[in-house]
Structure formats: C-alpha cells, structure tokens
Amino acid sequence: MSSPQPRTLAEDLRSRSDGQISALLNARPDLVHPIPSDMRALTTRASTSPSIARYLDDVDVLHHFTLRVATELTAEQPTSVPLLVDEVVARVDAADATDFATSVHQAVDALHTAALLWGTQERTHVVTSVRDQVAQAPAPSWPPPACSAPPSSAKEHATLDQQAEAHVRSTISIIEEVGDLWRREPGAVLRSGGLSTRALDTLAAHLGADRFAVSCAVDIAHTAGLLAVGATDSDVAWMPTESFDDWRRTPPGRRWAVLAQTWRDRQGVTSTKPLVTEEHPFTVTWRHHLLTVANEASGECEIDAMLEVIDYRWPRRRGSKRSSVLRTLSQEAEVLGILNGGGLSSAGRRLAAASDSAALAKAVTAHLAAEVDTVLIQADHTIVAAGPLTPAVGRPLRDLADVESRGHGCVLRISNASLRRALTVDADPQTWIEFLRTISSKNVPQPVIYAITDAARSLPGVRSDFVAPCPPAPRRRPRTRATAATVDKTLRVLRAEELRERVDEAPIDISEVPRMDSSTVVASVKYAIDHNETVHLTHAESDGSTAVLLVDPIRLGGGSLTAYDHHAEQVRTLAVSRISGVVAIQISA
C-alpha cells in the first residue's frame, strides 16, 4: 500500500501498477468476464456484492475473520494495518502468536490485492459491500486443522491401489451385469421416476453386491448415458442404451475413466431413491474440495478430519447439509476406487488433477489385474475365475451363472434360475456346453453337463433384447478462468481508456511536437512499435490542415503506418511522407 492517500476505491485502482492490476484480476477472475471497458467499470464490478461473494467462496476462515475485524475498526474512520493485525491477533487464542501474526499480515495483503481492502498502511478502508457478508465470521482456530496422518510408504500406496482396483472392477462389473439383466428384463419405472426400493434390493441381492454400491453405480451409469428409460412392447422401462454397448467394447481403463469423469462433473449425489439423483447447485464445488484436500494429504485422511479442513478453508455454506453431502460423495468415491480408507488412489490423484480421459485410463490400467479367459468349473456347479474376465467370456458366463462373490477374481454358480435365463438367450444346450469346454481349464464336470441338458427340456420362449435410445451427454458449463491473454487484453483496454481520459483533459499543442526529417520519423515510429508506446504525431490532413493525432503504432511498411487513432477510435493507415513529427506521450502518475 503506497501513498499518497487515495480518496476512493477508483483512485486506489488507478494508482496501481499493471502487475498489481494483473494480480487483482487473477485473484478475482470474474472481473474479466466480460472485459470491463475502463477503470470506472472495473471499480463498479469489483465493489458489487455478487463479485465479492464469489471471492469469499474461495478464502478461508482467517480471511473472513480479518475482514470482520476490519469492518468493525473502520465503522467510523479508516484504520491502520498494524492496528488491524494486532486486533486480529488479540482476539484469537493462537498457540504461536508470532506465526499467527505473520499469517494475518499475509491475509491482509491478499485482501488488499483483491481490492476488498484499499488505501495505505496508515489509512486502510473496507469496501462497503463486504460488511454484511462477514458480520458473523467466526474466529479461526490456530494452527488450522489439517490431515495429520503420517506419510504413506510405497508399500502402503501399492496396497491402497490394489484395494481400489477391486472397487474399480466391481463397479464396472455391476454396471455390465445390470445392463445385461435389463436388456433381457427391463427394470420397471416408477410413476414418479426412478427405481423402486424393492427393485434395488432385489438387484443388489441378485448381484451379491452392497446396496449403496449398486445404487451409486447405476446412478453414475445413468448420468453417463449408459442406462436410460426406453419403450418396451407394453410400457416404458429402464434398459441399456446404444452407448452402453460402445462403452462395453472399450478397455477396462477407458470404461472407468468415463465413470470417474462423469462422477467428478455431475451435479447430483446418490440419494435414498434409486435413479432419482439428488441435485445440489454446489455439489461439483464440494466434490472438488474433497478431492483437493485428499490430494494434499500426505497419507490417509479420515472423512471427519477432511470435513474439518474443508470447513476451515471454505467456510461459506458449511453446515449439516454440506457435511451430509460430502460424506455421501466420499462413499461414492470409494465405490469407484477413487478413495480408499481416506487415501486417494493413483488414479484418484489423476482425477483430482483434472487429467483427461486418456491419462485417467492409463493411471488405472497400471493397477488393474490382467483379464483372464479361462475358468475352473467344479462339480458342485461353481465356476472360479482367478481374475477379471474378458468381455467375450464374462458376458455369456454371467448369463449362464449367478455371481456369488466378486473382487480381484469372482465366483459364479450355475442354478436352475440361471440355466433358464441362459436358455432364453440361446435355447440350444449344446452351445452352452461347448462354450464351457472352450473356457474351462479342465474337462467340464459331468454333473454340469447333465444340469444344462436337463434344463433344456423345459425351454422357455425366446424374448427380444431391449435397448433404450441413447440420451444426449450432459453438458457442463466450463469453469470461468482468467487466462494470461485475457488479463493482458483487459490491461490494454483499461490503460487505453485511462490514457484517453487524461489526454482529453490535457490536449497537446502542435508546437509541442518537434519537426523531424523522414528518417527520424521512421526511427521514432519503429521504436514506438517495438516498445508498445502511444505517441503524438503531426499529420498533414487531406484538406491541407495539420493535425496532432494520438495513436498506437501497429505496423510500418511500404511507406505507410498502420495505427490505432484514439480520437477517431479506429485503425487508420497514414502515409509516412505526411508525418512531420513524433513524440512519445508523457502521462503523469
């Protein structure tokens, strides 16, 4: 903060350097969308409540409390930075007062950079719109909460990835099995939408999977456009889409990447009503907070500890609702193999870093066990797979047998119900027997062959598969960012407007522009182009008069100068032979 003392926020912003304005725009990227036309527009936008609220959404309890103290100290007159820092330190019971004072100084600097505080060290003001938004800000705890688990070793990371891999395989398998089941027997749709609780319980029992895991998996598959409501012969029902078949043909890593990105970007969370997503406007933001905190933790971090960190770093909208949603999001992340026991998997860290689908697929594939195409078939009708099954083997095998357990491998069992299901798909028992012989590591046991041929005697009618039309992929609004190019363009617009206002206040006389020969004119113009300078030049107009133009030289060549004329507010082409003098503009601070 520098002197002389600005009287208003507008004067404060006008006195800031390009670097300081760039820092403001980077701290508050909403200010450049759209680009403000001048400093007055920037000041107005920076002092509005919605813009201030967006900034406060992303700063911690210390910044909120510092602003609260500042508003109280400046209720009648400006305060000083030392007094503000001392008052904040005095109100907080910090274990290390020196360390806390340093952090308060940093918070004050950040708030000044973001133009919520303005003025000098001796006379500091608070933007008026801030007052109501921080009136109830609580005092921070110090040191702030953190995930204090010891760093994970390489072995612990490997174990975490192995456990996450089991969840990845399980979720993919659940979606594939639900799609296959609903292709044969579409799921009934409630009048209010979604799936009945009883149907979900039946589905979970059939799959031998956790109820929440099934609900979460089908919710995400629905959001990804893999499952949808379609028309059957007599009604509408849940069934796989055309995209489901395309998804299924891709490698497992790609399949998971689709699910993980859908989860990261979707607006809702898994609710108590299956396939009725509970949407909340801040779900995407809260999911980002969860991934950020988990990614920054050196080891595993329990959900309660993560909630404390999130409440400190993003205090706005904290409460029981956010805690409940975050706990559900944590459960969803575990189902997908993103989190496990409070620690991010390697693929989860890629997701937290906003990697693309190819990078996500590569990260998860590195920890996925190789797919197998052979199984062990036993006389008690059980089928044991030592690893995940290839799609060519897994899909028909799940038609023939029910999954009893899943994980790195799986165990299936042939039952009367599964045989009836398989013979509905293909009524020829010999086809199924030959299929088992193809995938079995040993001879197919005679009791299994007999069970298949015996079930074929009561062959049910063959029914058609159902496929729902593919719904359009959900569109996500891109996150607003202030790119370097946008900030630079904003600075040029602001400075050009400021320059125009100052020049209009103090016009230059023709006598102040020295006469030059043509070589000096060319050299002066080239220098202005190379150094992005604005210049005054004397130019012989077509009516014979001589005018002083305020221009930004752009290009010189072929005896002509292309420049932006500030008074005409357009780009002009001027003959160099008509220019008799050039002088760089001098603007007082």
Coordinates of C-alpha atoms in Angstrom, one line a residue:
M1 CA 0.0 0.0 0.0
S2 CA 1.6 3.3 -1.1
S3 CA 1.0 7.0 -0.6
P4 CA -0.5 9.5 -1.4
Q5 CA -3.7 8.5 0.2
P6 CA -6.4 7.7 -2.4
R7 CA -9.8 9.1 -1.6
T8 CA -11.9 6.3 -3.3
L9 CA -11.5 2.8 -4.4
A10 CA -11.4 4.1 -8.0
E11 CA -8.4 6.3 -7.2
D12 CA -6.8 3.3 -5.5
L13 CA -7.1 1.1 -8.6
R14 CA -6.0 3.9 -10.9
S15 CA -2.8 4.2 -8.8
R16 CA -1.9 0.5 -9.1
S17 CA 0.7 -0.8 -11.5
D18 CA 0.0 -3.2 -14.3
G19 CA 1.4 -6.0 -12.1
Q20 CA -1.0 -5.1 -9.3
I21 CA -4.0 -5.0 -11.6
S22 CA -3.0 -8.4 -13.1
A23 CA -2.8 -9.8 -9.5
L24 CA -6.3 -8.4 -8.8
L25 CA -7.7 -10.0 -12.0
N26 CA -6.1 -13.3 -11.2
A27 CA -7.5 -13.3 -7.7
R28 CA -11.0 -12.4 -8.9
P29 CA -11.3 -13.9 -12.4
D30 CA -15.0 -13.0 -12.7
L31 CA -13.9 -9.3 -13.1
V32 CA -12.7 -10.0 -16.7
H33 CA -15.9 -11.7 -17.9
P34 CA -16.8 -9.6 -19.8
I35 CA -13.8 -7.4 -20.1
P36 CA -14.5 -4.0 -18.3
S37 CA -14.4 -1.0 -20.7
D38 CA -12.5 1.2 -18.3
M39 CA -11.3 1.7 -14.7
R40 CA -14.7 3.0 -13.7
A41 CA -16.4 -0.2 -14.8
L42 CA -13.8 -2.3 -13.1
T43 CA -14.3 -0.4 -9.8
T44 CA -18.1 -0.8 -10.0
R45 CA -17.9 -4.5 -10.7
A46 CA -15.2 -5.1 -8.0
S47 CA -17.4 -3.5 -5.4
T48 CA -20.6 -5.4 -6.1
S49 CA -21.9 -8.0 -3.6
P50 CA -22.1 -10.9 -6.1
S51 CA -18.4 -10.5 -7.2
I52 CA -17.3 -10.1 -3.5
A53 CA -19.3 -13.2 -2.6
R54 CA -17.6 -15.2 -5.3
Y55 CA -14.2 -14.2 -3.9
L56 CA -15.2 -15.1 -0.4
D57 CA -16.4 -18.5 -1.5
D58 CA -12.7 -19.4 -2.0
V59 CA -10.9 -18.0 1.0
D60 CA -10.5 -19.4 4.5
V61 CA -11.8 -18.6 8.0
L62 CA -8.8 -16.3 8.7
H63 CA -9.5 -14.1 5.7
H64 CA -13.2 -13.9 6.7
F65 CA -12.4 -13.0 10.3
T66 CA -9.8 -10.5 9.3
L67 CA -12.4 -8.7 7.2
R68 CA -14.9 -8.8 10.0
V69 CA -12.4 -7.1 12.4
A70 CA -11.5 -4.6 9.7
T71 CA -15.2 -3.7 9.2
E72 CA -15.6 -3.1 12.9
L73 CA -12.4 -1.0 13.2
T74 CA -13.4 1.1 10.2
A75 CA -17.0 1.7 11.2
E76 CA -16.4 5.4 11.8
Q77 CA -12.9 6.1 10.3
P78 CA -10.1 4.3 8.5
T79 CA -7.8 2.1 10.4
S80 CA -4.1 1.2 10.0
V81 CA -2.6 -2.2 9.0
P82 CA -0.6 -2.6 12.2
L83 CA -3.6 -1.9 14.4
L84 CA -5.7 -4.3 12.3
V85 CA -3.1 -7.1 12.7
D86 CA -2.8 -6.5 16.4
E87 CA -6.5 -6.6 16.9
V88 CA -7.0 -9.9 15.0
V89 CA -4.1 -11.5 16.9
A90 CA -5.6 -10.3 20.2
R91 CA -8.9 -11.9 19.5
V92 CA -7.5 -15.4 18.7
D93 CA -6.0 -17.8 21.2
A94 CA -3.1 -18.9 19.0
A95 CA -0.5 -21.4 20.2
D96 CA 2.2 -19.4 18.3
A97 CA 1.3 -15.7 18.2
T98 CA 4.3 -14.8 16.0
D99 CA 3.4 -17.4 13.4
F100 CA -0.2 -16.3 13.6
A101 CA 0.7 -12.6 13.1
T102 CA 2.7 -13.5 10.0
S103 CA -0.4 -15.3 8.6
V104 CA -2.6 -12.3 9.4
H105 CA -0.2 -10.0 7.5
Q106 CA -0.4 -12.3 4.5
A107 CA -4.2 -12.3 4.7
V108 CA -4.3 -8.5 4.8
D109 CA -2.0 -8.3 1.8
A110 CA -4.2 -10.8 -0.1
L111 CA -7.4 -8.8 0.7
H112 CA -5.7 -5.6 -0.5
T113 CA -4.6 -7.3 -3.7
A114 CA -8.2 -8.5 -4.2
A115 CA -9.5 -4.9 -3.6
L116 CA -11.6 -5.8 -0.6
L117 CA -9.3 -3.6 1.5
W118 CA -7.9 -0.4 -0.1
G119 CA -5.9 2.6 0.9
T120 CA -2.5 3.0 2.6
Q121 CA -0.8 1.3 5.5
E122 CA -1.8 4.2 7.7
R123 CA -5.4 4.7 6.4
T124 CA -7.0 1.4 5.3
H125 CA -10.6 1.2 4.2
V126 CA -13.0 -1.7 3.6
V127 CA -15.3 -2.0 0.6
T128 CA -18.8 -1.3 1.8
S129 CA -20.4 -4.4 0.3
V130 CA -18.2 -6.6 2.4
R131 CA -19.6 -5.7 5.7
D132 CA -22.9 -7.7 5.7
Q133 CA -21.1 -10.8 4.3
V134 CA -18.6 -11.2 7.1
A135 CA -20.6 -9.9 10.0
Q136 CA -20.9 -13.3 11.6
A137 CA -17.5 -14.7 10.6
P138 CA -16.1 -16.9 13.4
A139 CA -12.6 -16.6 14.9
P140 CA -10.2 -19.2 13.4
S141 CA -8.6 -21.9 15.4
W142 CA -4.8 -21.8 15.2
P143 CA -3.0 -23.7 14.0
P144 CA -5.6 -24.5 11.4
P145 CA -7.0 -28.1 11.1
A146 CA -5.1 -30.4 8.9
C147 CA -4.9 -34.1 7.9
S148 CA -2.1 -35.1 10.2
A149 CA -1.8 -38.7 9.3
P150 CA 1.9 -39.8 8.7
P151 CA 3.0 -40.0 5.1
S152 CA 2.1 -43.3 3.4
S153 CA 5.0 -45.6 2.4
A154 CA 5.4 -47.0 -1.1
K155 CA 4.1 -50.3 0.2
E156 CA 1.0 -48.7 1.6
H157 CA 0.4 -46.8 -1.7
A158 CA 0.6 -50.1 -3.5
T159 CA -1.8 -51.8 -1.1
L160 CA -4.2 -48.8 -1.5
D161 CA -4.1 -49.1 -5.3
Q162 CA -4.8 -52.9 -5.1
Q163 CA -7.8 -52.3 -2.9
A164 CA -9.0 -49.5 -5.2
E165 CA -8.6 -51.9 -8.1
A166 CA -11.1 -54.3 -6.6
H167 CA -13.6 -51.4 -6.3
V168 CA -13.0 -50.4 -9.9
R169 CA -13.6 -53.9 -11.2
S170 CA -16.6 -54.4 -9.0
T171 CA -18.3 -51.2 -10.2
I172 CA -17.6 -51.9 -13.9
S173 CA -19.0 -55.4 -13.3
I174 CA -22.1 -54.2 -11.6
I175 CA -22.9 -51.8 -14.5
E176 CA -22.3 -54.5 -17.1
E177 CA -24.5 -57.0 -15.2
V178 CA -27.3 -54.5 -14.7
G179 CA -27.2 -53.6 -18.4
D180 CA -27.3 -57.3 -19.4
L181 CA -30.2 -58.0 -16.9
W182 CA -32.2 -55.0 -18.1
R183 CA -31.6 -56.0 -21.7
R184 CA -33.5 -59.2 -21.0
E185 CA -35.9 -58.0 -18.4
P186 CA -36.1 -54.1 -18.4
G187 CA -36.4 -52.5 -14.9
A188 CA -39.8 -51.1 -14.0
V189 CA -40.0 -47.3 -13.8
L190 CA -41.9 -45.7 -11.0
R191 CA -44.6 -43.1 -11.9
S192 CA -42.5 -40.5 -10.0
G193 CA -39.4 -41.7 -11.9
G194 CA -36.5 -43.8 -10.7
L195 CA -36.5 -47.3 -9.5
S196 CA -38.4 -48.8 -6.5
T197 CA -36.5 -49.6 -3.3
R198 CA -37.7 -53.2 -3.6
A199 CA -36.3 -53.5 -7.1
L200 CA -33.0 -52.1 -5.9
D201 CA -32.9 -54.6 -3.0
T202 CA -33.7 -57.4 -5.5
L203 CA -31.0 -56.2 -7.8
A204 CA -28.4 -56.0 -5.1
A205 CA -29.2 -59.5 -3.9
H206 CA -29.0 -60.9 -7.4
L207 CA -25.6 -59.2 -7.9
G208 CA -24.4 -60.2 -4.5
A209 CA -23.2 -56.6 -4.0
D210 CA -23.6 -53.8 -1.5
R211 CA -26.9 -51.9 -1.9
F212 CA -25.3 -48.4 -1.9
A213 CA -22.6 -49.6 -4.4
V214 CA -25.4 -50.8 -6.8
S215 CA -27.4 -47.6 -6.4
C216 CA -24.3 -45.4 -6.9
A217 CA -23.1 -47.4 -9.9
V218 CA -26.5 -47.3 -11.7
D219 CA -26.9 -43.6 -10.9
I220 CA -23.5 -42.8 -12.5
A221 CA -24.2 -45.1 -15.4
H222 CA -27.5 -43.2 -15.9
T223 CA -25.8 -39.8 -15.8
A224 CA -23.1 -41.1 -18.3
G225 CA -25.9 -42.1 -20.7
L226 CA -25.3 -45.9 -20.4
L227 CA -28.7 -46.6 -18.8
A228 CA -31.9 -44.8 -19.6
V229 CA -35.7 -45.1 -19.8
G230 CA -36.9 -46.7 -23.1
A231 CA -40.0 -48.2 -24.6
T232 CA -40.8 -51.9 -24.3
D233 CA -43.7 -53.7 -26.1
S234 CA -46.2 -52.6 -23.5
D235 CA -44.6 -49.8 -21.3
V236 CA -41.5 -47.8 -20.6
A237 CA -38.7 -49.3 -18.5
W238 CA -35.0 -49.0 -17.5
M239 CA -32.7 -50.5 -20.1
P240 CA -29.2 -50.1 -21.6
T241 CA -28.6 -47.6 -24.3
E242 CA -26.6 -47.8 -27.5
S243 CA -23.8 -46.1 -25.7
F244 CA -23.7 -48.9 -23.2
D245 CA -22.6 -51.3 -26.0
D246 CA -20.0 -48.9 -27.2
W247 CA -18.7 -48.4 -23.7
R248 CA -18.5 -52.1 -23.1
R249 CA -16.3 -52.7 -26.1
T250 CA -13.6 -50.3 -24.8
P251 CA -10.8 -51.5 -22.5
P252 CA -11.5 -51.5 -18.7
G253 CA -9.3 -48.4 -18.1
R254 CA -11.4 -46.4 -20.6
R255 CA -14.6 -47.7 -19.1
W256 CA -13.5 -46.5 -15.7
A257 CA -12.4 -43.1 -17.0
V258 CA -15.9 -42.5 -18.4
L259 CA -17.4 -43.3 -15.0
A260 CA -14.9 -41.3 -13.0
Q261 CA -15.2 -38.1 -15.1
T262 CA -19.0 -38.4 -15.0
W263 CA -18.9 -38.6 -11.2
R264 CA -16.5 -35.6 -11.0
D265 CA -18.7 -33.4 -13.2
R266 CA -22.2 -34.4 -12.3
Q267 CA -24.5 -32.1 -10.3
G268 CA -26.1 -34.7 -8.0
V269 CA -25.3 -37.3 -5.4
T270 CA -26.7 -40.8 -4.7
S271 CA -30.0 -40.5 -2.8
T272 CA -32.2 -42.9 -0.9
K273 CA -34.4 -43.1 -4.1
P274 CA -32.6 -45.2 -6.7
L275 CA -32.1 -43.5 -10.1
V276 CA -33.5 -40.3 -8.7
T277 CA -30.4 -38.1 -8.3
E278 CA -30.5 -35.6 -5.5
E279 CA -29.1 -32.5 -7.2
H280 CA -27.5 -29.6 -5.4
P281 CA -26.0 -26.4 -7.0
F282 CA -22.7 -26.7 -5.1
T283 CA -22.1 -30.5 -5.5
V284 CA -19.4 -30.1 -8.1
T285 CA -17.6 -27.5 -6.0
W286 CA -17.8 -29.6 -2.9
R287 CA -16.6 -32.7 -4.8
H288 CA -13.6 -30.6 -5.9
H289 CA -13.0 -29.6 -2.3
L290 CA -13.0 -33.2 -1.2
L291 CA -10.5 -34.2 -3.9
T292 CA -8.3 -31.2 -3.2
V293 CA -8.0 -32.0 0.5
A294 CA -7.5 -35.7 -0.1
N295 CA -4.9 -35.0 -2.7
E296 CA -2.9 -32.6 -0.5
A297 CA -2.8 -35.1 2.4
S298 CA 0.5 -37.0 2.8
G299 CA -1.3 -40.1 4.0
E300 CA -4.8 -41.5 4.6
C301 CA -7.2 -38.9 6.0
E302 CA -10.4 -39.9 7.7
I303 CA -13.6 -38.2 6.5
D304 CA -14.1 -36.3 9.8
A305 CA -10.7 -34.8 9.5
M306 CA -11.3 -33.8 5.9
L307 CA -14.6 -32.2 6.9
E308 CA -12.8 -30.0 9.5
V309 CA -10.2 -28.9 6.9
I310 CA -13.0 -28.1 4.3
D311 CA -14.9 -26.1 6.9
Y312 CA -11.8 -24.1 7.7
R313 CA -10.7 -23.5 4.1
W314 CA -14.1 -22.9 2.6
P315 CA -16.3 -21.6 5.5
R316 CA -19.2 -20.3 3.4
R317 CA -22.2 -22.7 3.3
R318 CA -20.7 -25.0 5.9
G319 CA -23.2 -26.9 8.0
S320 CA -25.1 -30.2 8.3
K321 CA -26.2 -30.2 4.7
R322 CA -22.7 -29.9 3.3
S323 CA -21.3 -32.4 5.7
S324 CA -24.0 -34.9 4.7
V325 CA -23.4 -34.4 1.0
L326 CA -19.6 -34.7 1.5
R327 CA -20.0 -38.0 3.4
T328 CA -22.1 -39.3 0.5
L329 CA -19.5 -38.1 -2.0
S330 CA -16.8 -39.9 0.0
Q331 CA -18.8 -43.1 -0.2
E332 CA -19.3 -42.7 -3.9
A333 CA -15.5 -42.1 -4.4
E334 CA -14.8 -45.4 -2.5
V335 CA -17.3 -47.3 -4.7
L336 CA -15.4 -46.0 -7.8
G337 CA -11.9 -46.8 -6.4
I338 CA -11.0 -43.1 -6.2
L339 CA -10.7 -43.0 -2.4
N340 CA -10.0 -45.9 -0.1
G341 CA -9.9 -45.5 3.7
G342 CA -9.4 -41.8 3.3
G343 CA -6.5 -42.0 0.9
L344 CA -6.5 -41.2 -2.8
S345 CA -5.6 -44.0 -5.2
S346 CA -3.1 -43.2 -8.0
A347 CA -5.9 -42.9 -10.5
G348 CA -7.8 -40.7 -8.0
R349 CA -4.9 -38.3 -7.8
R350 CA -5.0 -38.1 -11.6
L351 CA -8.7 -37.3 -11.4
A352 CA -8.0 -34.6 -8.7
A353 CA -5.5 -33.0 -11.1
A354 CA -8.2 -32.8 -13.8
S355 CA -6.4 -35.1 -16.2
D356 CA -8.0 -36.1 -19.4
S357 CA -9.6 -39.5 -20.1
A358 CA -6.5 -41.0 -21.7
A359 CA -4.4 -40.1 -18.6
L360 CA -7.0 -41.5 -16.3
A361 CA -7.3 -44.7 -18.3
K362 CA -3.5 -45.1 -18.2
A363 CA -3.3 -44.5 -14.5
V364 CA -6.0 -47.0 -13.5
T365 CA -4.8 -49.6 -16.1
A366 CA -1.4 -49.7 -14.5
H367 CA -3.0 -51.2 -11.3
L368 CA -5.7 -53.4 -12.9
A369 CA -5.0 -57.2 -13.0
A370 CA -4.8 -58.7 -16.4
E371 CA -8.1 -60.1 -17.7
V372 CA -8.4 -63.9 -17.9
D373 CA -10.3 -66.0 -20.5
T374 CA -10.2 -69.4 -18.7
V375 CA -12.0 -70.6 -15.5
L376 CA -12.1 -73.6 -13.2
I377 CA -15.5 -75.4 -13.4
Q378 CA -16.3 -77.6 -10.4
A379 CA -18.8 -80.5 -10.0
D380 CA -20.8 -78.5 -7.4
H381 CA -21.8 -76.1 -10.2
T382 CA -19.4 -73.4 -9.1
I383 CA -17.1 -71.5 -11.5
V384 CA -14.0 -69.8 -10.2
A385 CA -12.2 -67.1 -12.2
A386 CA -8.7 -66.2 -10.9
G387 CA -9.0 -62.7 -12.2
P388 CA -11.3 -60.3 -14.1
L389 CA -13.0 -61.9 -17.1
T390 CA -12.6 -60.7 -20.6
P391 CA -15.9 -59.3 -22.1
A392 CA -16.1 -62.2 -24.5
V393 CA -16.1 -64.7 -21.6
G394 CA -17.7 -62.6 -18.9
R395 CA -21.0 -61.6 -20.6
P396 CA -22.2 -65.1 -21.7
L397 CA -20.9 -66.6 -18.4
R398 CA -23.0 -64.2 -16.4
D399 CA -26.0 -65.3 -18.5
L400 CA -25.3 -68.9 -17.5
A401 CA -24.4 -68.4 -13.8
D402 CA -25.0 -66.0 -10.9
V403 CA -22.1 -64.1 -9.4
E404 CA -21.7 -65.2 -5.8
S405 CA -18.6 -63.1 -4.9
R406 CA -16.5 -60.5 -6.6
G407 CA -13.2 -58.8 -6.1
H408 CA -9.8 -59.4 -7.8
G409 CA -11.5 -62.5 -9.2
C410 CA -15.0 -63.9 -8.9
V411 CA -17.0 -67.0 -8.1
L412 CA -20.2 -67.8 -10.0
R413 CA -22.7 -70.6 -9.5
I414 CA -24.9 -72.4 -12.0
S415 CA -28.5 -72.6 -10.7
N416 CA -31.9 -73.6 -12.1
A417 CA -32.8 -69.9 -12.5
S418 CA -29.5 -69.1 -14.3
L419 CA -30.0 -72.0 -16.6
R420 CA -33.4 -70.9 -17.6
R421 CA -32.0 -67.4 -18.2
A422 CA -29.2 -68.8 -20.4
L423 CA -31.5 -71.0 -22.4
T424 CA -33.8 -68.0 -23.0
V425 CA -30.8 -66.3 -24.7
D426 CA -29.8 -69.4 -26.6
A427 CA -32.1 -72.5 -26.5
D428 CA -29.5 -74.9 -27.7
P429 CA -27.9 -76.6 -24.7
Q430 CA -25.0 -77.9 -26.8
T431 CA -24.0 -74.3 -27.5
W432 CA -23.6 -73.7 -23.7
I433 CA -21.7 -76.9 -23.2
E434 CA -19.3 -76.1 -26.0
F435 CA -18.8 -72.6 -24.6
L436 CA -17.8 -74.1 -21.2
R437 CA -15.4 -76.5 -22.8
T438 CA -13.8 -73.6 -24.6
I439 CA -13.1 -71.6 -21.4
S440 CA -12.6 -74.4 -18.9
S441 CA -9.0 -75.1 -17.8
K442 CA -10.0 -78.8 -17.2
N443 CA -12.7 -81.1 -18.5
V444 CA -16.2 -79.9 -17.8
P445 CA -17.6 -82.0 -14.9
Q446 CA -20.4 -84.4 -15.9
P447 CA -22.9 -83.0 -13.3
V448 CA -22.7 -79.6 -15.0
I449 CA -23.3 -81.0 -18.5
Y450 CA -26.3 -83.0 -17.2
A451 CA -27.8 -79.9 -15.5
I452 CA -27.7 -78.0 -18.7
T453 CA -29.3 -80.7 -20.9
D454 CA -31.9 -81.4 -18.2
A455 CA -32.9 -77.7 -18.0
A456 CA -33.3 -77.6 -21.8
R457 CA -36.2 -80.0 -21.6
S458 CA -38.4 -77.1 -20.3
L459 CA -37.1 -74.5 -22.7
P460 CA -38.9 -71.1 -22.3
G461 CA -39.8 -68.9 -25.2
V462 CA -37.1 -66.7 -26.6
R463 CA -37.6 -63.0 -25.9
S464 CA -36.1 -60.0 -27.6
D465 CA -33.4 -57.8 -26.1
F466 CA -34.3 -54.2 -25.3
V467 CA -32.1 -51.2 -26.0
A468 CA -33.0 -47.6 -24.9
P469 CA -32.3 -44.7 -27.2
C470 CA -29.0 -43.0 -26.3
P471 CA -29.7 -39.8 -24.3
P472 CA -27.6 -36.8 -25.1
A473 CA -24.4 -36.5 -23.0
P474 CA -24.8 -33.9 -20.1
R475 CA -23.3 -30.6 -20.9
R476 CA -21.1 -29.0 -18.3
R477 CA -20.6 -25.3 -18.0
P478 CA -16.8 -24.5 -18.3
R479 CA -15.3 -23.1 -15.2
T480 CA -14.5 -19.4 -15.5
R481 CA -10.8 -18.6 -15.5
A482 CA -8.7 -15.5 -16.1
T483 CA -6.1 -16.5 -18.6
A484 CA -2.9 -14.6 -19.1
A485 CA -4.1 -13.5 -22.5
T486 CA -7.4 -12.2 -21.1
V487 CA -5.7 -10.4 -18.3
D488 CA -3.2 -8.8 -20.7
K489 CA -6.1 -7.7 -23.0
T490 CA -8.0 -6.3 -20.1
L491 CA -5.0 -4.2 -19.0
R492 CA -4.6 -2.8 -22.5
V493 CA -8.3 -1.8 -22.7
L494 CA -8.1 -0.2 -19.2
R495 CA -4.9 1.6 -19.8
A496 CA -6.1 2.8 -23.2
E497 CA -9.3 4.2 -21.7
E498 CA -7.3 5.8 -18.8
L499 CA -4.9 7.3 -21.3
R500 CA -7.7 8.7 -23.4
E501 CA -9.3 10.4 -20.4
R502 CA -6.0 12.0 -19.3
V503 CA -5.2 13.2 -22.8
D504 CA -8.6 14.7 -23.2
E505 CA -8.0 16.7 -20.0
A506 CA -4.6 18.0 -21.3
P507 CA -4.6 18.3 -25.1
I508 CA -1.2 18.8 -26.7
D509 CA -0.4 21.8 -29.0
I510 CA 1.2 21.4 -32.4
S511 CA 4.2 23.4 -31.3
E512 CA 5.0 20.8 -28.7
V513 CA 5.7 18.2 -31.5
P514 CA 9.2 18.8 -32.9
R515 CA 9.7 18.8 -36.7
M516 CA 11.8 15.8 -37.9
D517 CA 13.2 14.6 -41.2
S518 CA 11.8 11.4 -42.7
S519 CA 14.5 9.1 -41.4
T520 CA 14.0 10.4 -37.8
V521 CA 10.2 9.9 -38.2
V522 CA 10.6 6.3 -39.3
A523 CA 13.1 5.6 -36.5
S524 CA 10.8 7.1 -33.9
V525 CA 7.8 5.1 -35.1
K526 CA 9.7 1.9 -35.2
Y527 CA 10.8 2.5 -31.6
A528 CA 7.2 3.1 -30.6
I529 CA 6.1 -0.2 -32.2
D530 CA 8.9 -2.2 -30.6
H531 CA 8.1 -0.8 -27.1
N532 CA 4.3 -0.7 -27.4
E533 CA 4.3 3.1 -26.9
T534 CA 1.5 5.6 -27.5
V535 CA 2.6 8.7 -29.4
H536 CA 1.5 12.1 -30.6
L537 CA 2.3 12.8 -34.2
T538 CA 1.7 15.7 -36.6
H539 CA 0.0 14.7 -39.7
A540 CA -0.9 16.6 -42.9
E541 CA -4.6 16.0 -43.5
S542 CA -6.2 15.8 -47.0
D543 CA -7.7 19.3 -46.6
G544 CA -4.3 20.8 -46.2
S545 CA -4.5 21.3 -42.4
T546 CA -2.1 19.8 -39.9
A547 CA -3.5 17.8 -37.0
V548 CA -1.9 16.3 -33.9
L549 CA -3.0 12.6 -33.7
L550 CA -2.8 10.4 -30.6
V551 CA -2.1 6.9 -31.9
D552 CA -0.8 3.4 -31.1
P553 CA 1.5 2.5 -33.9
I554 CA 0.9 -1.1 -35.1
R555 CA 2.7 -1.8 -38.3
L556 CA 5.2 0.1 -40.6
G557 CA 5.9 -0.8 -44.2
G558 CA 5.5 0.2 -47.8
G559 CA 5.7 3.9 -46.9
S560 CA 2.6 3.6 -44.7
L561 CA 2.0 3.4 -41.0
T562 CA -1.0 1.4 -39.6
A563 CA -2.0 2.8 -36.2
Y564 CA -5.0 2.9 -33.9
D565 CA -6.3 6.5 -33.7
H566 CA -7.6 7.2 -30.1
H567 CA -9.7 10.2 -31.1
A568 CA -11.3 8.5 -34.1
E569 CA -11.4 5.2 -32.2
Q570 CA -10.5 3.2 -35.3
V571 CA -7.4 1.8 -37.1
R572 CA -6.1 4.1 -39.8
T573 CA -3.4 3.9 -42.5
L574 CA -1.2 7.0 -42.7
A575 CA 1.3 8.0 -45.3
V576 CA 4.8 8.3 -43.7
S577 CA 5.5 11.2 -46.0
R578 CA 2.7 13.2 -44.4
I579 CA 4.1 12.8 -40.9
S580 CA 6.3 15.7 -39.8
G581 CA 7.0 14.9 -36.1
V582 CA 6.6 12.2 -33.5
V583 CA 6.7 12.5 -29.7
A584 CA 6.1 9.8 -27.1
I585 CA 3.2 10.6 -24.7
Q586 CA 4.1 11.5 -21.2
I587 CA 1.5 10.7 -18.6
S588 CA 1.9 11.9 -15.0
A589 CA 1.1 9.4 -12.2

